Every structure is written in C-alpha cells, then in structure tokens.
Amino acid sequence: MSPSRVLVLNSGSSSVKYQLLEMNGSKRLATGLVERIGERTSLVRHTPLASGGETRERTGQVADHDAALKAMAEELAADGLGLDSPELAAIGHRVVHGGKRFTDPTVIDEQVLAEIERLIPVAPLHNPANLTGIRTAMALRPDLPQVAVFDTAFHTTMPESAARYAIDVRTADAHRIRRYGFHGTSHAYVSRATARLLGRAPEEVNVIVLHLGNGASASAVRGGRCVDTSMGLTPLEGLVMGTRSGDLDPAVIFHLMRVGGMSADEIDTLLNKKSGLVGLCGDNDMREIRRRIDEGDREAELAFDIYIHRLKKYIGAYYAVLGRVDAVAFTAGVGENAAPVRAAAVAGLEGLGLAVDEGRNAVRGGGPRLISPEGARVAVAVVPTDEEMEIAQQTYALVGKNN
Ligand code: ADP
C-alpha cells in the first residue's frame, strides 16, 4: 500500500499546531500544539486520537522551532506514529501569504521558499514563522514531499474590480498593494461543504461564507470560485473582529499620527490588537460578551451591535455582488456556536429571502445543518470548518498526482 498519512503543520512565531491525518477514510490520528516557544514556560500538548488515549501535557522550555518539532516528533513516536514511518506521504504547511503567484497548493523547493520569502514585506508577522516551520520540517525529513497550502490561494480568482484598491496604479503595483484575502482554506472548504449540504454541485451554487472566529472574514463565492472577500492587503480589513477594527476611514490613521502623536507601530498595535470587540468593551470572547449583555451591560451590548451592523452590511454587499444567493453559511468559533449572532445578523432581511428558524438555530453541535425555515428561498446554514482536513486533502491530492 502506498503511504496515506499527511502531517499538517501550522507554524506561528511562537507556536506550532499539528495534526496527523490518515487519508484513507479521512481520519484524524493525533493532534497537538507547542506554545510559547522560546519562553521558560513552553507548553507541549498532545492528544493521541487514534488510540483514544488521554491528552498529555508538559511544560518546560522549548528553545526554538527545531526543538518544538522534535518535541512533536517524540510525542507522535510514543504513539507509534513517528515521523520516520513509511506510511507518512507528505507534510502540508499552512502558509499565510502566497501573493498573486500561488493560486494552488505547491510542492516546496528552493524557488518556492525564495518566493515565500519575497512576500515577507506584505506578511511580516506570518510568512517568516511559516518559513521557519517549513525549513525545520525539511531538515527533519528531507526525503519527504512538503507542500505549501496558501491562505490567499482561494481568493486569487477575484476579478481585478474586487482585488484593486482605488489608489494610484503605479504606487500600488510598486508595493504589491492589492486585496489578497485570507482564511481561504476555510472559505474553500465551507463553500464546498455548503453545496454538499444543499445536495448540489459547487459549480451550481452561490454562497456567502461568514468565517467568524477571533479573526473574521466574509466571502462571496460564485459557482465554487471566490469573487470577493472582506480581508485585504492584510487581515485587518473588513468585519469587526476579536481584536481588529476591520474597515475604517484611512484618515483615522493620519489623524492619530498628526493629532494623537502616535507612531506607525503604535497604530498598527492599536488596530490589530486593541480594537474590535476587545477595544469596544474589553472582551473579545463572544461567550463573555453575551453573558454581560444578559446582565444588562450596555458597553457589551453596543460592542455586539457594532459587530452585527458590520456583518449585516457585508451580507447585503455580497448579496449585491452575487445577484443570486443560494446559501449563507456561518462557520468558525463564533459562527458555529453563537446562535444570537446568527439570529441578529439576518434579522430583518426577510425581504432578501433570509431568515433563521429559532428552534433550528438553537440546536447545538453536530455537523453541517440548515437553520433557515422549511422552504426558505435562501438557505442559512451552520457549516463547521476544518482547515487541517482541507490542507491535508490538498496536500495528498497534489502528492498523489506527482507520484
Ligand atoms: P481563531 O480565529 O483563533 O481560529 P476560533 O474560530 O477558534 O478562532 O474562534 C474563537 C472564538 O469563538 C472565541 O474567541 C469566542 O469568541 C468564540 N466562541 C467559541 N465558543 C463559543 C461559544 N460556545 N459561544 C460563543 N462564542 C464562542
């Protein structure tokens, strides 16, 4: 039998998340993470799903990414799933920024590494960490195909009218300023899973996907291809998020510089880390915000209202972009779990054929499900995302093709 396991790696600047998947039958064998890399209190957490064993945790310094991947390899080996296994077919890496060039998953070689490096100016926080993870994994298993799956790839089908900002073309091109979009792996997976839920082919349906996690983005998907998305040059644009402002008059930035005396770095931190829900009410967890609203907290209520107002504007905008909408799909931590967010986002949109059935919306957990009333013109659905499975499938499909 040919090897059929894929290891998926998501390397951040101070963390590595991993999953080992068996592609025959699409099973998850193990999952884990290494957090606070470089600190004294690094955490290694590993769950051996295949054996049904308990989650193991240990703390103590994990010096760098090399040590982090070695810790992961030890945990996997303890379950008989070591990286030296002949059943391992490939390693799939989540890479945040693939620019215009990477429209598909790509087998990594020196040229690909150089191109990901060239994109660092537009993804200074993410691509360096992704590169470190890739290089470390390549050193561990140099013989194994390593595949990059880009967060931006699904959005490369956006027409120029959606991808360009209305600024001087030469300046934009000189600095590669355009709307790239992110969370693409999730938008791809969820839009396809939504078509499946409707019992139709992805090519036949138009879907608005609302990925609402701590980061949040919306996309308009026509016949399986993305035609617009709410994140732009960076993940800062678009919806109100846990800690990011989303859309804002760019003049706010000049104002903060000229009148507020803030530096570019300070404003960057303000808008990415101290804004959104946390900036508005001090909490970014939707559970906590709902609890405070239930207790009559006005600040939390206003934060929720601002979040919903923006979300509703994007639903309306993408309805207009698509012309005909077959489904609106909610996904990620907030989208999958927060029934009040789903109800509020489509409240009053009956004229567009959008409504939520209270009983269906209140059902918790489970797989993809409809929450719109029977016979509704537009399906409203909860569709759990699975970015690791999507990365593993894309990786496996590519490696299989090349073998
Ligand atoms: P990330 O962007 O970090 O991947 P997730 O998709 O895991 O985020 O979403 C995390 C967010 O989901 C939390 O910050 C919280 O606001 C929200 N969330 C998780 N569980 C619930 C729940 N049961 N009810 C409401 N919100 C939830």
Short mmCIF file of C-alpha atoms and ligand atoms in Angstrom, two decimals:
data_model
loop_
_atom_site.label_atom_id
_atom_site.label_comp_id
_atom_site.label_asym_id
_atom_site.label_seq_id
_atom_site.Cartn_x
_atom_site.Cartn_y
_atom_site.Cartn_z
CA MET A 1 0.00 0.00 0.00
CA SER A 2 1.25 3.48 -0.78
CA PRO A 3 1.74 5.89 2.12
CA SER A 4 -1.51 7.62 3.03
CA ARG A 5 -0.82 9.78 6.07
CA VAL A 6 -0.35 13.53 6.00
CA LEU A 7 1.10 15.68 8.77
CA VAL A 8 -0.36 19.21 8.77
CA LEU A 9 1.74 21.98 10.34
CA ASN A 10 0.63 25.48 11.23
CA SER A 11 3.71 27.37 12.40
CA GLY A 12 3.31 30.73 14.10
CA SER A 13 6.01 32.96 15.54
CA SER A 14 5.80 31.36 19.00
CA SER A 15 3.66 28.28 18.41
CA VAL A 16 3.32 25.20 16.24
CA LYS A 17 -0.02 23.41 15.82
CA TYR A 18 -0.09 20.00 14.21
CA GLN A 19 -2.41 17.23 13.14
CA LEU A 20 -1.62 13.82 11.72
CA LEU A 21 -4.33 12.53 9.38
CA GLU A 22 -4.98 9.21 7.66
CA MET A 23 -6.34 9.98 4.20
CA ASN A 24 -7.85 6.54 3.60
CA GLY A 25 -11.16 7.15 5.31
CA SER A 26 -10.23 10.72 6.33
CA LYS A 27 -9.38 10.00 9.97
CA ARG A 28 -7.54 12.17 12.45
CA LEU A 29 -4.81 10.17 14.20
CA ALA A 30 -3.28 12.76 16.51
CA THR A 31 -3.41 16.47 17.22
CA GLY A 32 -1.34 18.80 19.34
CA LEU A 33 0.48 22.05 19.80
CA VAL A 34 3.63 23.60 21.17
CA GLU A 35 3.05 27.06 22.63
CA ARG A 36 5.23 29.87 23.99
CA ILE A 37 8.28 28.64 22.07
CA GLY A 38 11.43 30.31 23.39
CA GLU A 39 9.95 31.02 26.82
CA ARG A 40 10.68 29.13 30.00
CA THR A 41 7.06 28.06 30.30
CA SER A 42 6.59 26.46 26.88
CA LEU A 43 3.69 24.03 26.72
CA VAL A 44 3.52 20.78 24.73
CA ARG A 45 0.03 19.31 24.45
CA HIS A 46 -0.65 16.11 22.52
CA THR A 47 -3.84 14.12 22.01
CA PRO A 48 -3.47 10.60 20.58
CA LEU A 49 -6.84 10.36 18.84
CA ALA A 50 -6.19 7.04 17.07
CA SER A 51 -5.68 5.13 20.31
CA GLY A 52 -8.35 7.11 22.17
CA GLY A 53 -5.72 7.92 24.82
CA GLU A 54 -5.75 10.86 27.21
CA THR A 55 -4.33 14.27 26.28
CA ARG A 56 -0.73 14.61 27.56
CA GLU A 57 0.67 17.97 28.65
CA ARG A 58 4.09 19.08 29.78
CA THR A 59 5.69 22.44 30.40
CA GLY A 60 9.34 23.49 30.31
CA GLN A 61 11.46 25.43 27.89
CA VAL A 62 11.21 24.56 24.20
CA ALA A 63 14.00 26.75 22.86
CA ASP A 64 13.08 27.16 19.18
CA HIS A 65 11.07 25.73 16.29
CA ASP A 66 13.58 22.94 15.80
CA ALA A 67 13.07 21.85 19.42
CA ALA A 68 9.29 22.26 19.01
CA LEU A 69 9.14 19.91 16.02
CA LYS A 70 11.39 17.44 17.83
CA ALA A 71 9.01 17.53 20.82
CA MET A 72 6.12 16.88 18.42
CA ALA A 73 8.04 14.01 16.80
CA GLU A 74 8.69 12.43 20.22
CA GLU A 75 5.01 12.64 21.14
CA LEU A 76 3.99 11.07 17.84
CA ALA A 77 6.65 8.35 18.19
CA ALA A 78 5.35 7.48 21.68
CA ASP A 79 2.06 6.55 19.97
CA GLY A 80 3.78 4.52 17.27
CA LEU A 81 3.15 7.33 14.75
CA GLY A 82 6.73 8.56 14.41
CA LEU A 83 7.86 10.86 11.60
CA ASP A 84 10.12 8.07 10.29
CA SER A 85 7.05 5.98 9.47
CA PRO A 86 6.90 4.77 5.84
CA GLU A 87 3.19 5.49 5.96
CA LEU A 88 3.80 9.24 6.03
CA ALA A 89 3.14 10.54 2.49
CA ALA A 90 3.82 14.25 2.93
CA ILE A 91 3.84 17.25 5.22
CA GLY A 92 1.33 20.01 4.43
CA HIS A 93 2.17 23.52 5.67
CA ARG A 94 -0.27 26.34 6.16
CA VAL A 95 1.33 29.42 4.61
CA VAL A 96 -0.48 32.69 5.21
CA HIS A 97 0.60 34.78 2.22
CA GLY A 98 1.06 33.43 -1.28
CA GLY A 99 0.65 36.77 -3.08
CA LYS A 100 -0.68 36.72 -6.65
CA ARG A 101 1.66 33.96 -7.74
CA PHE A 102 0.47 30.97 -5.67
CA THR A 103 -3.01 30.09 -6.86
CA ASP A 104 -2.77 26.40 -5.86
CA PRO A 105 -1.06 24.17 -3.32
CA THR A 106 2.60 23.86 -4.28
CA VAL A 107 5.35 21.32 -3.64
CA ILE A 108 8.08 23.25 -1.83
CA ASP A 109 11.55 23.60 -3.34
CA GLU A 110 14.24 26.30 -3.01
CA GLN A 111 12.50 28.53 -5.55
CA VAL A 112 9.19 28.33 -3.69
CA LEU A 113 10.96 29.13 -0.42
CA ALA A 114 12.56 32.18 -2.05
CA GLU A 115 9.18 33.38 -3.32
CA ILE A 116 7.54 32.99 0.12
CA GLU A 117 10.46 34.97 1.49
CA ARG A 118 9.97 37.68 -1.14
CA LEU A 119 6.42 38.12 0.20
CA ILE A 120 7.60 38.95 3.75
CA PRO A 121 7.07 42.72 3.26
CA VAL A 122 3.32 42.12 2.77
CA ALA A 123 3.09 39.48 5.53
CA PRO A 124 5.74 40.48 8.09
CA LEU A 125 4.08 38.70 11.00
CA HIS A 126 3.21 35.42 9.35
CA ASN A 127 5.47 34.38 6.49
CA PRO A 128 8.76 34.38 8.48
CA ALA A 129 7.23 31.99 11.04
CA ASN A 130 5.77 29.79 8.31
CA LEU A 131 9.19 29.65 6.63
CA THR A 132 10.92 28.65 9.86
CA GLY A 133 8.43 25.80 10.29
CA ILE A 134 8.95 24.61 6.72
CA ARG A 135 12.75 24.71 6.90
CA THR A 136 12.74 22.84 10.20
CA ALA A 137 10.40 20.16 8.86
CA MET A 138 12.51 19.82 5.70
CA ALA A 139 15.59 19.21 7.83
CA LEU A 140 13.74 16.52 9.80
CA ARG A 141 12.51 14.63 6.73
CA PRO A 142 14.44 15.89 3.65
CA ASP A 143 13.21 12.96 1.57
CA LEU A 144 9.51 13.71 2.07
CA PRO A 145 7.40 15.97 -0.17
CA GLN A 146 6.50 19.16 1.67
CA VAL A 147 3.56 21.13 0.35
CA ALA A 148 2.58 24.76 0.95
CA VAL A 149 -1.15 25.47 1.14
CA PHE A 150 -1.77 29.21 0.99
CA ASP A 151 -4.42 31.15 2.91
CA THR A 152 -4.67 33.55 -0.02
CA ALA A 153 -4.96 30.97 -2.84
CA PHE A 154 -8.75 30.59 -2.90
CA HIS A 155 -9.09 34.35 -3.36
CA THR A 156 -6.82 34.64 -6.40
CA THR A 157 -9.90 34.18 -8.61
CA MET A 158 -11.23 37.59 -7.52
CA PRO A 159 -11.71 39.89 -10.50
CA GLU A 160 -9.50 42.98 -10.68
CA SER A 161 -12.55 45.12 -9.89
CA ALA A 162 -12.71 43.49 -6.44
CA ALA A 163 -8.98 42.97 -5.88
CA ARG A 164 -7.75 46.51 -6.63
CA TYR A 165 -7.88 49.47 -4.29
CA ALA A 166 -8.77 52.77 -5.95
CA ILE A 167 -5.32 54.29 -5.48
CA ASP A 168 -2.63 55.31 -7.97
CA VAL A 169 -1.94 52.19 -10.01
CA ARG A 170 1.84 52.66 -10.23
CA THR A 171 2.22 53.16 -6.49
CA ALA A 172 0.03 50.14 -5.82
CA ASP A 173 1.99 47.93 -8.21
CA ALA A 174 5.38 49.10 -6.97
CA HIS A 175 4.49 47.94 -3.46
CA ARG A 176 2.25 44.99 -4.41
CA ILE A 177 -0.72 46.69 -2.77
CA ARG A 178 -3.96 44.88 -3.60
CA ARG A 179 -6.63 42.90 -1.82
CA TYR A 180 -5.39 39.34 -1.28
CA GLY A 181 -7.86 38.00 1.30
CA PHE A 182 -7.16 35.34 3.96
CA HIS A 183 -8.85 32.32 5.60
CA GLY A 184 -9.01 30.97 2.04
CA THR A 185 -8.67 27.33 3.07
CA SER A 186 -11.71 27.71 5.29
CA HIS A 187 -13.77 29.61 2.70
CA ALA A 188 -12.95 26.91 0.11
CA TYR A 189 -13.85 24.04 2.44
CA VAL A 190 -17.04 25.63 3.79
CA SER A 191 -18.38 26.77 0.41
CA ARG A 192 -17.98 23.22 -0.94
CA ALA A 193 -19.48 21.64 2.20
CA THR A 194 -22.44 24.03 1.91
CA ALA A 195 -23.10 22.91 -1.68
CA ARG A 196 -22.97 19.29 -0.46
CA LEU A 197 -25.46 20.12 2.31
CA LEU A 198 -27.82 21.50 -0.36
CA GLY A 199 -27.30 18.33 -2.41
CA ARG A 200 -25.88 20.32 -5.32
CA ALA A 201 -22.57 20.69 -7.15
CA PRO A 202 -20.34 23.62 -6.05
CA GLU A 203 -20.42 24.90 -9.67
CA GLU A 204 -24.17 25.42 -9.39
CA VAL A 205 -24.43 27.43 -6.21
CA ASN A 206 -23.67 30.93 -4.98
CA VAL A 207 -22.70 31.12 -1.32
CA ILE A 208 -21.86 33.86 1.16
CA VAL A 209 -19.42 32.38 3.70
CA LEU A 210 -19.09 34.11 7.08
CA HIS A 211 -15.95 32.85 8.85
CA LEU A 212 -16.38 34.30 12.35
CA GLY A 213 -13.57 33.28 14.68
CA ASN A 214 -11.29 35.56 16.64
CA GLY A 215 -10.23 36.76 13.19
CA ALA A 216 -13.26 37.11 10.91
CA SER A 217 -13.88 37.39 7.19
CA ALA A 218 -16.72 37.10 4.69
CA SER A 219 -16.53 35.89 1.13
CA ALA A 220 -18.77 35.83 -1.92
CA VAL A 221 -18.40 32.53 -3.80
CA ARG A 222 -19.97 32.15 -7.24
CA GLY A 223 -20.09 28.61 -8.59
CA GLY A 224 -17.19 27.49 -6.39
CA ARG A 225 -14.95 30.48 -7.21
CA CYS A 226 -14.31 33.39 -4.88
CA VAL A 227 -15.39 36.73 -6.38
CA ASP A 228 -14.92 38.95 -3.33
CA THR A 229 -13.71 38.74 0.25
CA SER A 230 -13.58 41.16 3.15
CA MET A 231 -9.92 40.94 4.20
CA GLY A 232 -7.48 42.86 2.02
CA LEU A 233 -3.75 43.52 1.79
CA THR A 234 -3.63 42.23 5.37
CA PRO A 235 -6.21 40.56 7.65
CA LEU A 236 -7.09 43.98 9.13
CA GLU A 237 -9.77 44.96 6.60
CA GLY A 238 -13.45 44.06 6.74
CA LEU A 239 -15.53 42.76 9.61
CA VAL A 240 -15.26 43.76 13.26
CA MET A 241 -13.09 41.02 14.84
CA GLY A 242 -11.98 39.95 18.31
CA THR A 243 -9.12 42.45 18.45
CA ARG A 244 -9.06 44.05 14.95
CA SER A 245 -11.05 47.09 13.89
CA GLY A 246 -11.88 45.92 10.37
CA ASP A 247 -12.98 48.70 7.96
CA LEU A 248 -12.16 52.25 8.91
CA ASP A 249 -11.60 55.60 7.20
CA PRO A 250 -7.84 55.55 6.41
CA ALA A 251 -7.71 59.17 7.54
CA VAL A 252 -8.13 57.92 11.13
CA ILE A 253 -4.50 56.81 10.84
CA PHE A 254 -3.18 60.23 9.72
CA HIS A 255 -5.27 61.82 12.44
CA LEU A 256 -3.76 59.57 15.11
CA MET A 257 -0.28 60.38 13.77
CA ARG A 258 -0.72 64.13 13.43
CA VAL A 259 -3.05 64.91 16.30
CA GLY A 260 -2.60 61.89 18.57
CA GLY A 261 1.20 61.82 18.21
CA MET A 262 1.21 58.05 17.69
CA SER A 263 3.82 56.16 15.65
CA ALA A 264 3.02 53.76 12.80
CA ASP A 265 3.89 50.80 15.05
CA GLU A 266 1.66 52.06 17.85
CA ILE A 267 -1.26 52.46 15.47
CA ASP A 268 -0.58 49.02 14.00
CA THR A 269 -0.83 47.53 17.50
CA LEU A 270 -3.93 49.61 18.30
CA LEU A 271 -5.83 48.49 15.20
CA ASN A 272 -4.71 44.84 15.17
CA LYS A 273 -4.54 44.00 18.87
CA LYS A 274 -6.53 46.55 20.88
CA SER A 275 -9.54 47.25 18.69
CA GLY A 276 -12.59 45.28 17.53
CA LEU A 277 -14.63 43.73 20.34
CA VAL A 278 -11.80 43.99 22.87
CA GLY A 279 -11.36 47.70 22.12
CA LEU A 280 -15.08 48.36 22.31
CA CYS A 281 -15.87 46.53 25.55
CA GLY A 282 -12.72 44.90 26.96
CA ASP A 283 -13.70 41.34 25.98
CA ASN A 284 -13.13 39.51 22.73
CA ASP A 285 -14.81 36.23 23.65
CA MET A 286 -18.39 36.19 22.37
CA ARG A 287 -19.49 33.95 25.27
CA GLU A 288 -18.37 36.55 27.78
CA ILE A 289 -19.99 39.38 25.78
CA ARG A 290 -23.33 37.53 25.69
CA ARG A 291 -23.10 36.86 29.43
CA ARG A 292 -22.52 40.56 30.11
CA ILE A 293 -25.44 41.54 27.84
CA ASP A 294 -27.69 39.14 29.76
CA GLU A 295 -26.70 41.03 32.91
CA GLY A 296 -27.68 44.35 31.31
CA ASP A 297 -24.16 45.59 30.43
CA ARG A 298 -24.63 48.47 27.92
CA GLU A 299 -21.00 48.58 26.78
CA ALA A 300 -21.07 44.90 25.80
CA GLU A 301 -24.42 45.43 24.07
CA LEU A 302 -23.05 48.30 21.96
CA ALA A 303 -19.98 46.22 21.02
CA PHE A 304 -22.31 43.42 19.91
CA ASP A 305 -24.48 45.86 17.92
CA ILE A 306 -21.45 47.31 16.10
CA TYR A 307 -20.23 43.78 15.30
CA ILE A 308 -23.64 42.80 13.91
CA HIS A 309 -24.12 46.05 11.95
CA ARG A 310 -20.87 45.46 10.04
CA LEU A 311 -21.71 41.81 9.44
CA LYS A 312 -25.12 42.73 8.05
CA LYS A 313 -23.56 45.32 5.71
CA TYR A 314 -21.29 42.62 4.26
CA ILE A 315 -24.19 40.19 3.79
CA GLY A 316 -26.01 42.93 1.86
CA ALA A 317 -22.92 43.86 -0.15
CA TYR A 318 -22.19 40.28 -1.16
CA TYR A 319 -25.83 39.67 -1.98
CA ALA A 320 -25.50 42.52 -4.47
CA VAL A 321 -22.14 41.25 -5.78
CA LEU A 322 -23.57 37.77 -6.40
CA GLY A 323 -27.01 38.85 -7.65
CA ARG A 324 -28.47 35.49 -6.68
CA VAL A 325 -27.65 33.81 -3.38
CA ASP A 326 -28.40 30.15 -2.65
CA ALA A 327 -26.94 29.98 0.85
CA VAL A 328 -25.38 31.94 3.68
CA ALA A 329 -23.02 29.75 5.74
CA PHE A 330 -21.80 30.55 9.26
CA THR A 331 -18.53 28.98 10.39
CA ALA A 332 -15.60 29.11 12.93
CA GLY A 333 -15.80 29.62 16.71
CA VAL A 334 -18.45 32.36 16.76
CA GLY A 335 -20.29 31.32 13.59
CA GLU A 336 -20.61 27.69 14.69
CA ASN A 337 -21.51 28.35 18.32
CA ALA A 338 -23.13 31.74 18.83
CA ALA A 339 -26.83 31.39 17.92
CA PRO A 340 -27.60 35.03 18.92
CA VAL A 341 -25.01 36.29 16.41
CA ARG A 342 -26.59 34.25 13.60
CA ALA A 343 -30.11 35.38 14.50
CA ALA A 344 -29.13 39.05 14.75
CA ALA A 345 -27.09 39.02 11.52
CA VAL A 346 -30.08 38.01 9.37
CA ALA A 347 -32.83 39.71 11.42
CA GLY A 348 -34.91 41.97 9.20
CA LEU A 349 -33.55 40.51 5.96
CA GLU A 350 -36.76 38.59 5.09
CA GLY A 351 -37.06 40.85 2.01
CA LEU A 352 -33.86 39.20 0.73
CA GLY A 353 -35.29 35.74 1.43
CA LEU A 354 -33.12 35.35 4.54
CA ALA A 355 -34.47 34.09 7.85
CA VAL A 356 -33.48 31.87 10.76
CA ASP A 357 -35.77 29.30 12.39
CA GLU A 358 -35.47 29.85 16.14
CA GLY A 359 -35.71 26.15 17.06
CA ARG A 360 -33.18 25.02 14.45
CA ASN A 361 -30.81 27.85 15.33
CA ALA A 362 -30.85 26.84 18.99
CA VAL A 363 -29.65 23.27 18.29
CA ARG A 364 -26.04 22.93 19.45
CA GLY A 365 -23.17 20.97 17.95
CA GLY A 366 -23.32 18.44 15.16
CA GLY A 367 -22.17 18.65 11.57
CA PRO A 368 -23.37 20.91 8.75
CA ARG A 369 -27.01 21.84 9.26
CA LEU A 370 -29.71 24.18 7.95
CA ILE A 371 -31.08 26.80 10.32
CA SER A 372 -33.43 28.54 7.87
CA PRO A 373 -37.16 27.70 7.92
CA GLU A 374 -38.51 24.88 5.73
CA GLY A 375 -38.88 26.05 2.11
CA ALA A 376 -36.85 29.25 2.58
CA ARG A 377 -35.73 30.97 -0.65
CA VAL A 378 -32.13 31.23 0.63
CA ALA A 379 -30.64 28.51 2.83
CA VAL A 380 -28.99 29.72 6.03
CA ALA A 381 -26.59 27.10 7.38
CA VAL A 382 -24.06 26.32 10.09
CA VAL A 383 -21.12 24.56 8.44
CA PRO A 384 -18.19 23.66 10.73
CA THR A 385 -14.88 24.46 9.13
CA ASP A 386 -11.94 22.04 9.04
CA GLU A 387 -8.85 23.80 7.77
CA GLU A 388 -6.48 20.94 8.71
CA MET A 389 -8.51 18.39 6.76
CA GLU A 390 -8.63 20.74 3.75
CA ILE A 391 -4.83 21.27 3.90
CA ALA A 392 -4.30 17.51 4.23
CA GLN A 393 -6.61 16.74 1.30
CA GLN A 394 -5.00 19.35 -0.96
CA THR A 395 -1.53 18.10 0.04
CA TYR A 396 -2.43 14.46 -0.55
CA ALA A 397 -4.11 15.18 -3.88
CA LEU A 398 -1.00 17.01 -5.11
CA VAL A 399 1.49 14.39 -3.89
CA GLY A 400 -0.65 11.59 -5.31
CA LYS A 401 -0.68 13.34 -8.71
CA ASN A 402 3.11 13.73 -8.70
CA ASN A 403 3.82 10.10 -7.74
P1 ADP B 1 -9.38 31.57 15.72
O1 ADP B 1 -9.60 32.76 14.87
O2 ADP B 1 -8.46 31.81 16.87
O3 ADP B 1 -9.12 30.28 14.97
P2 ADP B 1 -11.89 30.31 16.50
O4 ADP B 1 -12.51 30.04 15.20
O5 ADP B 1 -11.43 29.15 17.33
O6 ADP B 1 -10.77 31.41 16.44
O7 ADP B 1 -12.95 31.15 17.37
C1 ADP B 1 -12.65 31.59 18.66
C2 ADP B 1 -13.79 32.46 19.17
O8 ADP B 1 -15.02 31.74 19.08
C3 ADP B 1 -13.69 32.82 20.64
O9 ADP B 1 -12.92 33.99 20.81
C4 ADP B 1 -15.14 33.06 21.02
O10 ADP B 1 -15.47 34.42 20.79
C5 ADP B 1 -15.92 32.22 20.05
N1 ADP B 1 -16.60 31.07 20.67
C6 ADP B 1 -16.10 29.84 20.91
N2 ADP B 1 -17.04 29.05 21.50
C7 ADP B 1 -18.15 29.80 21.62
C8 ADP B 1 -19.46 29.57 22.15
N3 ADP B 1 -19.81 28.39 22.67
N4 ADP B 1 -20.35 30.58 22.09
C9 ADP B 1 -20.00 31.78 21.57
N5 ADP B 1 -18.80 32.06 21.06
C10 ADP B 1 -17.88 31.09 21.08
#
